[in-house]
Amino acid sequence: MIIVGICGASGSGKSTLARKIEESLNCSVKTIGQDCYYVDHSDMPFTERVHINYDAPHSFDHSALFEDVTCLRDGHPITKKGYDYKTHCRADTSEIITPPDVLILEGIHMFYDKKLCSLMSLKVYMHVDKDICLLRRIKRDITTRGRTIDNISEQYLKTVKPMYEEYVSKYIADADFAVMRGGNNTMAIDAISAYLTTKVLTEGYSALAID
């Protein structure tokens, strides 16, 4: 199994790029978002959950994500994890994810866990202007997550911007490939797709040779 990591700021186009790559490949592909692995705070009142810094690295259960990725790499299925942005609670499911040929992992802190990074064949960083990311975030949070402008502004100033400057912006140093202008960058999609196609074919031939 080939593992690809996509990292970058909120609103930089990580999910879009993952989807475009998935659509471009002629093999089995699964995408897992790091957001599905937020630490569960369902035991806390909603009024407290809304004030958690969800943009900090410690807000994610890195160990659980690493364990699931390792299971898939070793040929074992996992259950699909989930998260409800409106209630700020985990929303795991019983849906089964089987090991694909290519596994895409995307999230703002996808390069934080060095153990997980060591499993990646390709690490991609979304290098997009912060103002563009903010505008995309506002549109997304209003239309799909039920947020208000005031709520988005408060969260951006208190957690999103500081965490981007302290952590996310620096992950570019860990990347093999930087994508400009967002997830619809056709040249980047073609280049990544070509690399992965070759990698899949090479691993397939190697497996046949061993058999």
mmCIF file with all atom_site columns, C-alpha atoms in Angstrom, residues 117-205:
data_model
loop_
_atom_site.group_PDB
_atom_site.id
_atom_site.type_symbol
_atom_site.label_atom_id
_atom_site.label_alt_id
_atom_site.label_comp_id
_atom_site.label_asym_id
_atom_site.label_entity_id
_atom_site.label_seq_id
_atom_site.pdbx_PDB_ins_code
_atom_site.Cartn_x
_atom_site.Cartn_y
_atom_site.Cartn_z
_atom_site.occupancy
_atom_site.B_iso_or_equiv
_atom_site.pdbx_formal_charge
_atom_site.auth_seq_id
_atom_site.auth_comp_id
_atom_site.auth_asym_id
_atom_site.auth_atom_id
_atom_site.pdbx_PDB_model_num
ATOM 1  C CA . CYS A 1 117 ? 5.454   10.593 8.276   1.00 0.00 ? 117 CYS A CA 1
ATOM 2  C CA . SER A 1 118 ? 7.903   7.698  8.074   1.00 0.00 ? 118 SER A CA 1
ATOM 3  C CA . LEU A 1 119 ? 5.145   5.556  6.498   1.00 0.00 ? 119 LEU A CA 1
ATOM 4  C CA . MET A 1 120 ? 4.475   8.061  3.709   1.00 0.00 ? 120 MET A CA 1
ATOM 5  C CA . SER A 1 121 ? 5.871   7.522  0.228   1.00 0.00 ? 121 SER A CA 1
ATOM 6  C CA . LEU A 1 122 ? 4.965   11.092 -0.720  1.00 0.00 ? 122 LEU A CA 1
ATOM 7  C CA . LYS A 1 123 ? 4.398   14.173 1.428   1.00 0.00 ? 123 LYS A CA 1
ATOM 8  C CA . VAL A 1 124 ? 2.567   17.086 -0.206  1.00 0.00 ? 124 VAL A CA 1
ATOM 9  C CA . TYR A 1 125 ? 2.262   20.586 1.248   1.00 0.00 ? 125 TYR A CA 1
ATOM 10 C CA . MET A 1 126 ? -0.442  23.037 0.107   1.00 0.00 ? 126 MET A CA 1
ATOM 11 C CA . HIS A 1 127 ? 1.344   26.386 -0.263  1.00 0.00 ? 127 HIS A CA 1
ATOM 12 C CA . VAL A 1 128 ? -1.563  28.836 -0.594  1.00 0.00 ? 128 VAL A CA 1
ATOM 13 C CA . ASP A 1 129 ? -1.844  32.507 0.425   1.00 0.00 ? 129 ASP A CA 1
ATOM 14 C CA . LYS A 1 130 ? -3.356  32.901 3.918   1.00 0.00 ? 130 LYS A CA 1
ATOM 15 C CA . ASP A 1 131 ? -5.996  35.387 2.715   1.00 0.00 ? 131 ASP A CA 1
ATOM 16 C CA . ILE A 1 132 ? -7.237  32.904 0.111   1.00 0.00 ? 132 ILE A CA 1
ATOM 17 C CA . CYS A 1 133 ? -7.385  30.186 2.758   1.00 0.00 ? 133 CYS A CA 1
ATOM 18 C CA . LEU A 1 134 ? -9.411  32.433 5.058   1.00 0.00 ? 134 LEU A CA 1
ATOM 19 C CA . LEU A 1 135 ? -11.950 33.296 2.349   1.00 0.00 ? 135 LEU A CA 1
ATOM 20 C CA . ARG A 1 136 ? -12.370 29.605 1.503   1.00 0.00 ? 136 ARG A CA 1
ATOM 21 C CA . ARG A 1 137 ? -12.731 28.754 5.189   1.00 0.00 ? 137 ARG A CA 1
ATOM 22 C CA . ILE A 1 138 ? -15.467 31.378 5.672   1.00 0.00 ? 138 ILE A CA 1
ATOM 23 C CA . LYS A 1 139 ? -17.446 30.037 2.709   1.00 0.00 ? 139 LYS A CA 1
ATOM 24 C CA . ARG A 1 140 ? -17.042 26.409 3.806   1.00 0.00 ? 140 ARG A CA 1
ATOM 25 C CA . ASP A 1 141 ? -17.872 26.956 7.481   1.00 0.00 ? 141 ASP A CA 1
ATOM 26 C CA . ILE A 1 142 ? -21.004 28.951 6.708   1.00 0.00 ? 142 ILE A CA 1
ATOM 27 C CA . THR A 1 143 ? -22.374 26.603 4.047   1.00 0.00 ? 143 THR A CA 1
ATOM 28 C CA . THR A 1 144 ? -21.452 23.189 5.485   1.00 0.00 ? 144 THR A CA 1
ATOM 29 C CA . ARG A 1 145 ? -20.743 23.610 9.203   1.00 0.00 ? 145 ARG A CA 1
ATOM 30 C CA . GLY A 1 146 ? -23.446 26.028 10.324  1.00 0.00 ? 146 GLY A CA 1
ATOM 31 C CA . ARG A 1 147 ? -21.027 28.669 11.617  1.00 0.00 ? 147 ARG A CA 1
ATOM 32 C CA . THR A 1 148 ? -21.547 32.441 11.793  1.00 0.00 ? 148 THR A CA 1
ATOM 33 C CA . ILE A 1 149 ? -19.145 35.169 10.664  1.00 0.00 ? 149 ILE A CA 1
ATOM 34 C CA . ASP A 1 150 ? -18.575 36.211 14.284  1.00 0.00 ? 150 ASP A CA 1
ATOM 35 C CA . ASN A 1 151 ? -17.792 32.642 15.308  1.00 0.00 ? 151 ASN A CA 1
ATOM 36 C CA . ILE A 1 152 ? -15.430 32.124 12.359  1.00 0.00 ? 152 ILE A CA 1
ATOM 37 C CA . SER A 1 153 ? -13.624 35.418 13.014  1.00 0.00 ? 153 SER A CA 1
ATOM 38 C CA . GLU A 1 154 ? -13.170 34.682 16.708  1.00 0.00 ? 154 GLU A CA 1
ATOM 39 C CA . GLN A 1 155 ? -11.809 31.192 16.053  1.00 0.00 ? 155 GLN A CA 1
ATOM 40 C CA . TYR A 1 156 ? -9.503  32.422 13.297  1.00 0.00 ? 156 TYR A CA 1
ATOM 41 C CA . LEU A 1 157 ? -7.896  35.093 15.469  1.00 0.00 ? 157 LEU A CA 1
ATOM 42 C CA . LYS A 1 158 ? -7.686  32.973 18.639  1.00 0.00 ? 158 LYS A CA 1
ATOM 43 C CA . THR A 1 159 ? -6.552  29.612 17.267  1.00 0.00 ? 159 THR A CA 1
ATOM 44 C CA . VAL A 1 160 ? -6.357  29.229 13.474  1.00 0.00 ? 160 VAL A CA 1
ATOM 45 C CA . LYS A 1 161 ? -3.881  32.035 12.738  1.00 0.00 ? 161 LYS A CA 1
ATOM 46 C CA . PRO A 1 162 ? -1.611  31.446 15.785  1.00 0.00 ? 162 PRO A CA 1
ATOM 47 C CA . MET A 1 163 ? -1.440  27.684 15.162  1.00 0.00 ? 163 MET A CA 1
ATOM 48 C CA . TYR A 1 164 ? -0.741  28.245 11.471  1.00 0.00 ? 164 TYR A CA 1
ATOM 49 C CA . GLU A 1 165 ? 2.168   30.522 12.281  1.00 0.00 ? 165 GLU A CA 1
ATOM 50 C CA . GLU A 1 166 ? 3.562   28.299 15.036  1.00 0.00 ? 166 GLU A CA 1
ATOM 51 C CA . TYR A 1 167 ? 3.111   24.903 13.405  1.00 0.00 ? 167 TYR A CA 1
ATOM 52 C CA . VAL A 1 168 ? 1.367   24.535 10.048  1.00 0.00 ? 168 VAL A CA 1
ATOM 53 C CA . SER A 1 169 ? 3.468   27.012 8.051   1.00 0.00 ? 169 SER A CA 1
ATOM 54 C CA . LYS A 1 170 ? 6.618   25.160 9.114   1.00 0.00 ? 170 LYS A CA 1
ATOM 55 C CA . TYR A 1 171 ? 5.510   21.742 7.865   1.00 0.00 ? 171 TYR A CA 1
ATOM 56 C CA . ILE A 1 172 ? 6.589   22.731 4.363   1.00 0.00 ? 172 ILE A CA 1
ATOM 57 C CA . ALA A 1 173 ? 10.118  21.757 5.425   1.00 0.00 ? 173 ALA A CA 1
ATOM 58 C CA . ASP A 1 174 ? 8.938   18.126 5.708   1.00 0.00 ? 174 ASP A CA 1
ATOM 59 C CA . ALA A 1 175 ? 7.300   18.027 2.266   1.00 0.00 ? 175 ALA A CA 1
ATOM 60 C CA . ASP A 1 176 ? 8.540   16.332 -0.895  1.00 0.00 ? 176 ASP A CA 1
ATOM 61 C CA . PHE A 1 177 ? 6.221   18.375 -3.098  1.00 0.00 ? 177 PHE A CA 1
ATOM 62 C CA . ALA A 1 178 ? 4.620   21.814 -2.698  1.00 0.00 ? 178 ALA A CA 1
ATOM 63 C CA . VAL A 1 179 ? 1.370   22.613 -4.491  1.00 0.00 ? 179 VAL A CA 1
ATOM 64 C CA . MET A 1 180 ? 0.574   26.220 -5.325  1.00 0.00 ? 180 MET A CA 1
ATOM 65 C CA . ARG A 1 181 ? -2.882  27.793 -5.843  1.00 0.00 ? 181 ARG A CA 1
ATOM 66 C CA . GLY A 1 182 ? -4.896  25.030 -4.197  1.00 0.00 ? 182 GLY A CA 1
ATOM 67 C CA . GLY A 1 183 ? -6.406  21.643 -4.925  1.00 0.00 ? 183 GLY A CA 1
ATOM 68 C CA . ASN A 1 184 ? -7.454  22.370 -8.509  1.00 0.00 ? 184 ASN A CA 1
ATOM 69 C CA . ASN A 1 185 ? -3.858  22.786 -9.709  1.00 0.00 ? 185 ASN A CA 1
ATOM 70 C CA . THR A 1 186 ? -4.004  20.526 -12.788 1.00 0.00 ? 186 THR A CA 1
ATOM 71 C CA . MET A 1 187 ? -0.250  20.341 -13.269 1.00 0.00 ? 187 MET A CA 1
ATOM 72 C CA . ALA A 1 188 ? 0.245   19.195 -9.677  1.00 0.00 ? 188 ALA A CA 1
ATOM 73 C CA . ILE A 1 189 ? -2.568  16.631 -9.935  1.00 0.00 ? 189 ILE A CA 1
ATOM 74 C CA . ASP A 1 190 ? -1.078  15.185 -13.131 1.00 0.00 ? 190 ASP A CA 1
ATOM 75 C CA . ALA A 1 191 ? 2.419   15.018 -11.652 1.00 0.00 ? 191 ALA A CA 1
ATOM 76 C CA . ILE A 1 192 ? 1.281   13.328 -8.434  1.00 0.00 ? 192 ILE A CA 1
ATOM 77 C CA . SER A 1 193 ? -0.991  10.956 -10.337 1.00 0.00 ? 193 SER A CA 1
ATOM 78 C CA . ALA A 1 194 ? 1.831   9.945  -12.676 1.00 0.00 ? 194 ALA A CA 1
ATOM 79 C CA . TYR A 1 195 ? 4.157   9.288  -9.743  1.00 0.00 ? 195 TYR A CA 1
ATOM 80 C CA . LEU A 1 196 ? 1.576   7.192  -7.895  1.00 0.00 ? 196 LEU A CA 1
ATOM 81 C CA . THR A 1 197 ? 0.604   5.222  -10.997 1.00 0.00 ? 197 THR A CA 1
ATOM 82 C CA . THR A 1 198 ? 4.237   4.304  -11.554 1.00 0.00 ? 198 THR A CA 1
ATOM 83 C CA . LYS A 1 199 ? 4.645   3.442  -7.878  1.00 0.00 ? 199 LYS A CA 1
ATOM 84 C CA . VAL A 1 200 ? 1.569   1.187  -7.891  1.00 0.00 ? 200 VAL A CA 1
ATOM 85 C CA . LEU A 1 201 ? 2.757   -0.636 -11.006 1.00 0.00 ? 201 LEU A CA 1
ATOM 86 C CA . THR A 1 202 ? 6.245   -1.058 -9.570  1.00 0.00 ? 202 THR A CA 1
ATOM 87 C CA . GLU A 1 203 ? 4.956   -2.475 -6.299  1.00 0.00 ? 203 GLU A CA 1
ATOM 88 C CA . GLY A 1 204 ? 2.631   -4.781 -8.243  1.00 0.00 ? 204 GLY A CA 1
ATOM 89 C CA . TYR A 1 205 ? 5.474   -6.153 -10.326 1.00 0.00 ? 205 TYR A CA 1
#
